[in-house]
Amino acid sequence: MNAPLKSLAAVAVKARATELREFAVPDVAPDAGLMRIEATGICGSDWPMYLNEKPGPRILGHEMIGTIVRLGDVARARWGVSEGDRVALEEYLPCGHCEYCRTGEYRSCLETDASLPGAIRYGSTPLTVSPALWGGYSQYLYMHPRTVIHRVPAGVPHHIAAMALPIGNGFQWAYLDGEAGPGKTVVILGPGQQGLGCVIAAKAVGADCIIISGLARDEARLAVARELGAHHTVVADQEDLGAVVKKVTGGRLADIVIDASGGGAAIVNPSIALLRKRGRLLIVARKGPIQGFDLDQVIAKQIRLFGTRGHSFEAVELALKTMAGGQFPLERMSSHVVGLNDIDRALRMVGGESAERSIHITVAPWS
Ligand SMILES: [Zn+2]
Ligand SMILES: [Zn+2]
């Protein structure tokens, strides 16, 4: 018989505050499961959620890895996993039946779009939706029947495996959407965990030239980008990125520009200027309305403009395979591992409200 379990979790109770609470762990239905969380990565998107009181108290964190400890018979058959398996989950809880899900684009499923009422996803669903354990900053997680599961390759430590989603985003944006590969020049704006994920992906698929830009305060992140394989790093508040791209490509310019900087609307027109004809611009962070958007250049250069978010199943699998391969010094991306009682400090680091700088922070809920 299952002994009753308790789970400690950091609940985001109001804007800018979490509180440790204990929850009774639910029994699992035949089509559901329970994960003992080993580690959860802190994502940049946790910061705006931390600042927002809506939709009410909830457990944040959506980049979980851990061990399946309880499993219903239907879930065991459907998911093809067993108790004791070490897995990584995605944040999405897609319906499995809509047009997006049926075409493999389940990250666009409306049933898991957290901006819509009634939709569910890990790390943003409130406590009021039973059984409350929807977030990664917790010791246990409820595995909903619609959970998306990946196996974690043997030997990958928890603070590396917890980067499956940001590195997966790198594979999605640089490779699957951007089509980086041999012969291509990729420019990445912003050396945060996802920008670094783009460096890893571009390198893994053989891009000829990888250029990444950041600000002077990002010096440590740019150094890690070089270790991960970036050919050139540019300090954009001290150097002219356009001139560097022109020089290192011999005037040919970039095939792909990925704006992972969150740098606002002002960055879009200069990004278009970095592209050769028929290049691709991928915009990841929201920019708001753009004054003077250079549509003429988009047409003259036949630019393909992609608004992109999140990852496909394939992208996360590629990230996990890359971790297993061991050819990248991913350790260098892991700047902090913290416990549940340090979530507020960690989130302020991610939000840039701390003198201490981070790259990737792992929450280890049993430490
Ligand atoms: Zn995330
Ligand atoms: Zn769907």
XYZ file of C-alpha atoms and ligand atoms in Angstrom, residues 94-98 100-101 109-111, ligand 2:
11
model
C -1.956 19.399 -24.512
C -5.387 17.945 -25.263
C -4.101 15.450 -27.832
C -7.159 15.834 -30.067
C -7.159 19.306 -31.649
C -2.457 21.560 -33.360
C -1.995 18.393 -31.330
C -2.887 23.732 -28.181
C -5.454 26.117 -26.684
C -6.144 23.720 -23.797
Zn -4.753 20.161 -28.456
